[in-house]
CSV table of C-alpha atoms and ligand atoms in Angstrom, one decimal:
chain,number,residue,atom,x,y,z
A,24,MET,CA,-13.1,-21.4,-62.7
A,25,SER,CA,-16.1,-23.3,-63.5
A,26,LYS,CA,-17.1,-26.4,-61.7
A,27,THR,CA,-17.7,-29.9,-63.4
A,28,PHE,CA,-20.8,-32.4,-62.9
A,29,LEU,CA,-19.5,-35.4,-64.9
A,30,ALA,CA,-22.0,-38.1,-65.3
A,31,VAL,CA,-20.8,-41.6,-66.5
A,32,GLY,CA,-22.5,-44.2,-68.5
A,33,GLU,CA,-24.1,-45.5,-71.7
A,34,CYS,CA,-26.3,-43.6,-73.9
A,35,MET,CA,-28.0,-45.7,-76.5
A,36,VAL,CA,-30.2,-45.2,-79.6
A,37,GLU,CA,-33.8,-45.4,-79.1
A,38,MET,CA,-36.0,-46.5,-82.0
A,39,ALA,CA,-39.5,-45.5,-81.0
A,40,PRO,CA,-42.4,-46.5,-83.0
A,41,THR,CA,-44.4,-44.1,-84.8
A,42,GLY,CA,-47.1,-45.9,-87.2
A,43,GLN,CA,-46.8,-48.8,-89.7
A,44,GLY,CA,-43.6,-50.4,-89.2
A,45,THR,CA,-41.6,-46.9,-88.7
A,46,PHE,CA,-39.2,-45.7,-85.9
A,47,ALA,CA,-38.1,-42.4,-84.7
A,48,MET,CA,-34.8,-42.4,-83.5
A,49,GLY,CA,-33.6,-40.5,-80.4
A,50,PHE,CA,-31.1,-40.8,-77.9
A,51,ALA,CA,-31.7,-42.1,-73.8
A,52,GLY,CA,-30.0,-43.7,-70.7
A,53,ASP,CA,-30.4,-43.1,-67.3
A,54,THR,CA,-27.2,-41.6,-66.8
A,55,LEU,CA,-27.7,-39.2,-69.9
A,56,ASN,CA,-31.0,-38.3,-68.4
A,57,THR,CA,-29.4,-37.2,-65.0
A,58,ALA,CA,-26.8,-35.2,-67.2
A,59,TRP,CA,-29.6,-33.6,-69.2
A,60,TYR,CA,-31.5,-32.5,-66.0
A,61,ALA,CA,-28.4,-31.4,-64.1
A,62,ARG,CA,-27.4,-29.1,-67.1
A,63,LYS,CA,-30.8,-27.4,-66.7
A,64,SER,CA,-31.0,-27.4,-63.0
A,65,LEU,CA,-27.1,-26.5,-62.5
A,66,PRO,CA,-26.2,-22.8,-62.6
A,67,ASP,CA,-24.0,-21.2,-65.1
A,68,GLY,CA,-20.7,-21.7,-63.3
A,69,TRP,CA,-20.8,-25.8,-63.7
A,70,THR,CA,-19.9,-27.5,-66.7
A,71,VAL,CA,-21.9,-30.9,-67.3
A,72,GLY,CA,-20.0,-33.3,-68.9
A,73,TYR,CA,-20.8,-36.9,-70.1
A,74,LEU,CA,-18.2,-39.7,-69.8
A,75,THR,CA,-18.5,-42.7,-72.5
A,76,ALA,CA,-17.2,-44.2,-75.3
A,77,VAL,CA,-19.0,-44.1,-78.9
A,78,GLY,CA,-17.5,-45.4,-82.3
A,79,ARG,CA,-16.6,-43.3,-85.1
A,80,ASP,CA,-19.5,-43.9,-87.4
A,81,GLN,CA,-22.4,-41.1,-88.2
A,82,VAL,CA,-24.6,-42.5,-85.5
A,83,SER,CA,-21.8,-42.1,-83.0
A,84,GLU,CA,-21.5,-38.4,-84.2
A,85,GLU,CA,-24.9,-37.8,-84.1
A,86,MET,CA,-25.2,-38.9,-80.1
A,87,LEU,CA,-22.2,-36.8,-79.6
A,88,ASP,CA,-24.0,-33.5,-81.9
A,89,PHE,CA,-27.5,-34.2,-79.6
A,90,LEU,CA,-24.9,-34.2,-76.4
A,91,ARG,CA,-23.6,-30.8,-77.6
A,92,SER,CA,-26.8,-29.3,-78.3
A,93,SER,CA,-28.2,-30.0,-74.9
A,94,ASP,CA,-25.2,-28.2,-73.6
A,95,VAL,CA,-23.3,-31.5,-72.5
A,96,ASP,CA,-19.6,-31.2,-72.6
A,97,VAL,CA,-18.3,-34.1,-74.8
A,98,SER,CA,-14.3,-33.8,-74.4
A,99,ALA,CA,-14.1,-37.2,-71.9
A,100,VAL,CA,-16.0,-39.1,-74.8
A,101,ARG,CA,-13.4,-42.1,-76.1
A,102,LYS,CA,-13.8,-42.4,-79.6
A,103,LEU,CA,-13.1,-46.2,-80.8
A,104,ASP,CA,-12.4,-47.6,-84.2
A,105,ASP,CA,-14.0,-50.8,-84.2
A,106,ARG,CA,-17.1,-50.3,-82.3
A,107,THR,CA,-20.2,-48.3,-82.3
A,108,VAL,CA,-23.2,-47.4,-79.8
A,109,GLY,CA,-25.7,-49.4,-78.5
A,110,LEU,CA,-29.5,-49.5,-79.6
A,111,TYR,CA,-32.8,-50.5,-78.2
A,112,MET,CA,-36.2,-50.8,-79.9
A,113,ILE,CA,-39.3,-50.2,-78.5
A,114,GLN,CA,-42.6,-52.2,-79.9
A,115,LEU,CA,-46.1,-52.0,-79.2
A,116,LYS,CA,-48.5,-55.0,-78.9
A,117,ASP,CA,-51.9,-54.2,-77.5
A,118,GLY,CA,-50.6,-50.9,-75.9
A,119,GLU,CA,-48.1,-52.8,-74.2
A,120,ARG,CA,-44.5,-51.6,-74.7
A,121,SER,CA,-41.6,-54.2,-74.9
A,122,PHE,CA,-38.2,-53.7,-75.6
A,123,ALA,CA,-35.4,-55.2,-77.6
A,124,TYR,CA,-31.7,-54.4,-77.0
A,125,TRP,CA,-28.4,-54.7,-79.2
A,126,ARG,CA,-26.0,-53.3,-76.6
A,127,SER,CA,-23.7,-56.5,-75.6
A,128,GLN,CA,-20.9,-55.2,-77.7
A,129,SER,CA,-21.4,-51.3,-77.8
A,130,ALA,CA,-18.7,-49.2,-77.2
A,131,ALA,CA,-19.8,-47.9,-74.0
A,132,ARG,CA,-18.5,-51.4,-72.3
A,133,GLN,CA,-14.8,-49.7,-73.1
A,134,LEU,CA,-15.6,-46.6,-71.4
A,135,ALA,CA,-13.3,-47.1,-68.7
A,136,ALA,CA,-10.7,-49.4,-70.3
A,137,ASP,CA,-7.9,-46.8,-71.0
A,138,ALA,CA,-7.3,-46.1,-67.0
A,139,GLY,CA,-5.0,-43.0,-67.4
A,140,HIS,CA,-8.0,-41.5,-69.6
A,141,LEU,CA,-10.4,-42.3,-66.8
A,142,ARG,CA,-8.5,-41.3,-64.1
A,143,THR,CA,-7.6,-37.9,-65.6
A,144,TYR,CA,-11.0,-36.9,-66.1
A,145,LEU,CA,-12.2,-38.3,-62.5
A,146,SER,CA,-10.1,-36.1,-60.9
A,147,ASN,CA,-11.1,-33.2,-62.6
A,148,ALA,CA,-14.8,-33.2,-61.9
A,149,ASN,CA,-16.1,-31.8,-58.7
A,150,LEU,CA,-19.4,-34.3,-58.8
A,151,ILE,CA,-19.1,-37.6,-60.5
A,152,TYR,CA,-22.5,-39.1,-60.8
A,153,PHE,CA,-22.7,-42.8,-61.9
A,154,SER,CA,-25.5,-45.7,-61.8
A,155,GLY,CA,-25.4,-49.4,-61.4
A,156,ILE,CA,-25.9,-49.9,-65.3
A,157,THR,CA,-22.6,-48.0,-65.9
A,158,LEU,CA,-21.3,-50.6,-63.3
A,159,ALA,CA,-23.1,-53.5,-64.9
A,160,ILE,CA,-22.0,-52.9,-68.5
A,161,LEU,CA,-18.3,-53.1,-67.5
A,162,PRO,CA,-15.8,-55.9,-67.7
A,163,GLU,CA,-15.2,-57.0,-63.8
A,164,LYS,CA,-11.4,-55.9,-64.2
A,165,ASP,CA,-12.5,-52.4,-65.5
A,166,ARG,CA,-15.1,-51.7,-62.8
A,167,GLN,CA,-12.2,-52.2,-60.4
A,168,VAL,CA,-10.3,-49.8,-62.4
A,169,PHE,CA,-13.5,-47.6,-62.1
A,170,PHE,CA,-13.6,-48.0,-58.3
A,171,GLU,CA,-9.8,-47.0,-57.8
A,172,ALA,CA,-10.1,-43.8,-60.1
A,173,LEU,CA,-13.2,-43.0,-58.2
A,174,ALA,CA,-11.2,-43.4,-54.8
A,175,THR,CA,-8.6,-41.3,-56.2
A,176,ALA,CA,-10.8,-38.7,-57.4
A,177,ARG,CA,-12.6,-38.6,-53.6
A,178,LYS,CA,-9.4,-38.2,-52.0
A,179,ALA,CA,-8.8,-35.3,-54.1
A,180,GLY,CA,-11.6,-33.5,-53.1
A,181,ALA,CA,-14.4,-34.7,-55.5
A,182,LYS,CA,-17.9,-35.6,-54.4
A,183,THR,CA,-19.3,-38.6,-55.9
A,184,ALA,CA,-23.1,-39.8,-56.4
A,185,PHE,CA,-24.7,-43.3,-57.2
A,186,ASP,CA,-28.1,-44.5,-58.4
A,187,PRO,CA,-27.9,-48.4,-57.9
A,188,ASN,CA,-30.8,-48.5,-60.6
A,189,LEU,CA,-30.9,-52.8,-60.4
A,190,ARG,CA,-31.0,-54.5,-63.7
A,191,PRO,CA,-30.2,-57.8,-62.9
A,192,ARG,CA,-30.4,-59.3,-66.3
A,193,LEU,CA,-27.3,-56.7,-67.3
A,194,TRP,CA,-25.4,-58.1,-64.8
A,195,GLU,CA,-23.0,-61.9,-64.7
A,196,SER,CA,-25.2,-62.6,-61.6
A,197,GLU,CA,-27.3,-61.1,-58.9
A,198,ASP,CA,-25.1,-62.0,-56.6
A,199,VAL,CA,-22.1,-60.2,-58.4
A,200,MET,CA,-24.7,-57.2,-59.0
A,201,ARG,CA,-25.2,-57.0,-54.9
A,202,LYS,CA,-21.5,-57.1,-54.2
A,203,SER,CA,-20.8,-54.7,-56.7
A,204,VAL,CA,-23.5,-52.0,-56.0
A,205,THR,CA,-22.5,-52.4,-52.1
A,206,GLN,CA,-18.8,-51.6,-53.0
A,207,ALA,CA,-19.7,-48.6,-55.0
A,208,ALA,CA,-22.2,-47.4,-52.3
A,209,GLY,CA,-18.9,-47.5,-50.0
A,210,LEU,CA,-17.3,-45.0,-52.2
A,211,CYS,CA,-20.2,-42.6,-52.8
A,212,ASP,CA,-21.1,-39.3,-50.8
A,213,PHE,CA,-24.9,-39.5,-52.1
A,214,VAL,CA,-26.4,-43.1,-52.7
A,215,MET,CA,-29.9,-42.5,-54.2
A,216,PRO,CA,-32.1,-45.8,-54.9
A,217,SER,CA,-35.3,-46.8,-55.9
A,218,PHE,CA,-36.8,-48.8,-53.0
A,219,GLU,CA,-39.5,-50.8,-55.4
A,220,ASP,CA,-35.6,-52.2,-57.2
A,221,GLU,CA,-34.2,-52.8,-53.1
A,222,LEU,CA,-37.1,-54.6,-52.2
A,223,ALA,CA,-36.9,-57.0,-55.3
A,224,HIS,CA,-33.0,-57.4,-55.3
A,225,PHE,CA,-31.9,-57.1,-51.4
A,226,GLY,CA,-35.4,-57.9,-49.9
A,227,ASP,CA,-35.4,-55.0,-47.8
A,228,ALA,CA,-38.6,-54.8,-45.6
A,229,THR,CA,-38.6,-51.0,-45.6
A,230,ALA,CA,-37.1,-48.1,-47.4
A,231,GLU,CA,-35.2,-47.4,-43.8
A,232,VAL,CA,-33.9,-50.7,-43.8
A,233,SER,CA,-32.2,-49.9,-47.5
A,234,ALA,CA,-31.0,-46.4,-46.0
A,235,ASP,CA,-29.4,-48.1,-43.0
A,236,ARG,CA,-27.9,-51.1,-45.4
A,237,TYR,CA,-26.3,-48.2,-47.7
A,238,LEU,CA,-24.9,-46.3,-44.6
A,239,SER,CA,-23.5,-49.7,-43.3
A,240,ALA,CA,-21.6,-50.3,-46.4
A,241,GLY,CA,-19.8,-46.5,-46.0
A,242,ALA,CA,-22.2,-44.2,-47.9
A,243,GLY,CA,-22.3,-40.8,-46.8
A,244,MET,CA,-25.9,-40.1,-47.5
A,245,VAL,CA,-28.7,-42.1,-48.8
A,246,VAL,CA,-31.8,-40.7,-50.1
A,247,VAL,CA,-34.5,-43.6,-51.1
A,248,LYS,CA,-37.1,-42.8,-53.3
A,249,ASN,CA,-40.4,-45.0,-53.5
A,250,GLY,CA,-42.8,-43.3,-56.2
A,251,PRO,CA,-45.6,-41.7,-54.5
A,252,GLU,CA,-44.4,-42.7,-50.7
A,253,GLU,CA,-42.2,-40.6,-48.4
A,254,VAL,CA,-38.4,-40.3,-49.5
A,255,ILE,CA,-36.3,-41.2,-47.0
A,256,CYS,CA,-33.1,-39.1,-46.7
A,257,ALA,CA,-30.6,-40.5,-44.2
A,258,THR,CA,-26.8,-40.1,-43.2
A,259,ALA,CA,-25.2,-41.3,-40.3
A,260,GLN,CA,-26.3,-38.5,-37.9
A,261,GLU,CA,-29.9,-38.0,-39.0
A,262,LYS,CA,-32.6,-39.7,-41.1
A,263,HIS,CA,-35.8,-37.4,-42.1
A,264,ALA,CA,-38.8,-38.9,-44.2
A,265,PHE,CA,-40.3,-36.3,-46.7
A,266,GLN,CA,-44.2,-37.0,-48.2
A,267,PRO,CA,-43.7,-35.7,-52.0
A,268,SER,CA,-46.9,-33.8,-53.1
A,269,PRO,CA,-49.7,-35.7,-54.8
A,270,VAL,CA,-49.4,-35.4,-58.6
A,271,GLN,CA,-52.4,-35.6,-60.7
A,272,ASN,CA,-52.5,-36.5,-64.4
A,273,ILE,CA,-49.4,-38.9,-64.4
A,274,VAL,CA,-48.7,-39.7,-68.0
A,275,ASP,CA,-45.6,-41.7,-67.8
A,276,THR,CA,-43.0,-42.0,-65.2
A,277,THR,CA,-39.7,-42.8,-67.4
A,278,ALA,CA,-36.5,-40.8,-65.9
A,279,ALA,CA,-38.5,-40.0,-62.8
A,280,GLY,CA,-35.9,-41.3,-60.4
A,281,ASP,CA,-33.1,-39.9,-62.9
A,282,SER,CA,-34.7,-36.5,-62.8
A,283,TYR,CA,-35.4,-36.5,-59.0
A,284,ASN,CA,-31.3,-37.2,-58.7
A,285,ALA,CA,-30.1,-34.4,-61.1
A,286,ALA,CA,-32.4,-31.6,-59.1
A,287,PHE,CA,-31.5,-33.3,-55.8
A,288,LEU,CA,-27.8,-32.7,-56.6
A,289,ALA,CA,-28.1,-29.6,-58.2
A,290,GLU,CA,-29.6,-27.9,-55.1
A,291,TYR,CA,-27.8,-29.7,-52.5
A,292,LEU,CA,-24.3,-28.7,-54.1
A,293,SER,CA,-25.4,-25.1,-53.8
A,294,SER,CA,-27.5,-24.7,-50.6
A,295,GLY,CA,-26.6,-28.0,-48.6
A,296,SER,CA,-30.1,-28.0,-47.6
A,297,ILE,CA,-31.5,-31.5,-47.4
A,298,LYS,CA,-34.9,-30.0,-47.1
A,299,ALA,CA,-34.4,-27.7,-50.4
A,300,SER,CA,-32.8,-30.5,-52.0
A,301,VAL,CA,-35.7,-32.7,-51.5
A,302,ASP,CA,-38.3,-30.3,-52.5
A,303,ALA,CA,-36.3,-29.9,-55.8
A,304,GLY,CA,-36.3,-33.3,-56.5
A,305,ALA,CA,-40.1,-33.5,-55.9
A,306,ARG,CA,-40.9,-30.7,-57.9
A,307,LEU,CA,-38.9,-31.6,-60.8
A,308,ALA,CA,-39.9,-35.6,-60.9
A,309,GLY,CA,-43.5,-34.4,-60.4
A,310,THR,CA,-43.5,-32.4,-63.4
A,311,VAL,CA,-41.7,-34.9,-65.7
A,312,ILE,CA,-44.4,-37.3,-64.9
A,313,GLN,CA,-46.9,-35.7,-66.1
A,314,HIS,CA,-45.6,-35.6,-69.7
A,315,ARG,CA,-44.4,-38.1,-72.2
A,316,GLY,CA,-40.6,-39.2,-72.5
A,317,ALA,CA,-37.6,-39.1,-70.4
A,318,LEU,CA,-36.6,-35.8,-71.3
A,319,VAL,CA,-39.2,-33.2,-70.7
A,320,ASP,CA,-38.2,-29.3,-71.2
A,321,CYS,CA,-40.0,-27.8,-68.6
A,322,PHE,CA,-37.6,-25.1,-67.4
A,323,GLU,CA,-38.3,-21.6,-67.8
A,324,PRO,CA,-36.2,-19.7,-70.1
A,325,ALA,CA,-33.4,-17.9,-67.9
B,28,ADP,P1,-37.5,-44.4,-60.4
B,28,ADP,O1,-37.9,-43.8,-61.2
B,28,ADP,O2,-36.1,-44.3,-60.2
B,28,ADP,O3,-38.3,-45.8,-60.2
B,28,ADP,P2,-39.4,-43.3,-58.5
B,28,ADP,O4,-40.6,-43.9,-59.1
B,28,ADP,O5,-39.2,-43.9,-56.7
B,28,ADP,O6,-38.2,-43.4,-59.1
B,28,ADP,O7,-39.7,-42.1,-58.3
B,28,ADP,C1,-39.0,-41.1,-58.0
B,28,ADP,C2,-39.7,-39.5,-57.4
B,28,ADP,O8,-40.7,-39.1,-58.5
B,28,ADP,C3,-40.5,-39.7,-56.0
B,28,ADP,O9,-39.4,-39.5,-55.4
B,28,ADP,C4,-41.4,-38.8,-56.2
B,28,ADP,O10,-40.7,-37.2,-56.1
B,28,ADP,C5,-41.6,-38.5,-57.9
B,28,ADP,N1,-42.9,-39.4,-58.0
B,28,ADP,C6,-42.6,-40.7,-59.0
B,28,ADP,N2,-43.9,-41.5,-59.1
B,28,ADP,C7,-44.9,-40.4,-58.1
B,28,ADP,C8,-46.3,-40.7,-58.0
B,28,ADP,N3,-47.2,-41.5,-58.4
B,28,ADP,N4,-46.8,-39.4,-57.3
B,28,ADP,C9,-46.2,-38.3,-56.8
B,28,ADP,N5,-45.0,-38.4,-57.2
B,28,ADP,C10,-44.2,-39.3,-57.7
């Protein structure tokens, strides 16, 4: 029977400028990026699914078509009558990008509103992946429902992986963000933060401090990424630092962390080797940042 890697979160419509007031529509999101790279990185014996909520309108259907065309299973997606998907627009001024968001009423905010649905899909997964953005968009009571479903699935044998991806503007307060992220870490086998975020919002002096803080919260393994700097990989028993190979010609660092997480987890799920997993993460992220855009098809055909 095939195993399931289930990513949970929000996929949004992206409107990217193409010239004189025209835009190209795409689909984007941190957990979606990781699901997409996980599909490319995992062997055929794995199904990669995405759990979110969408509307019943045309743009929601196009999002599902995009996921299906990426070989991502959409059977866990909730469809709501009265909502649609979130959207953001990229604007360019003097070469600088700025972002405008329409997501406060997005369907994805309801992804955990049906506790039975959530429990069923989480309990059927072998690896559950989510991020701080997944948590941030949920109403507080649904966040607790999500944590309970996660704990239940874990007791039944699922592994859990989490990238804190700290975005304070999405949260009701920084304090709630820090508490929720710490609570989530305590329910996870893998916590995969970026040091830049942890420094900014937890005030950690070093990546080792971030790793220790998440281990104290109950995380099984912590993998702290830090751009071109060493990755710290720590469990209660061991701590290692790994230097990523230098990357020339960096074009766009979008999805560096998301792709790293996918390749790391795919390798760890098959080999259980920290060294091989860190290498796989750095190899994929190092390639992704040499190309424009979040989803870079840099995989050899099978
Ligand atoms: P995020 O996108 O979450 O901020 P990071 O910037 O920490 O993630 O990068 C994730 C991984 O991508 C790093 O651990 C590294 O392997 C690779 N990476 C990112 N930036 C660079 C860089 N400038 N040089 C080499 N590798 C990089």
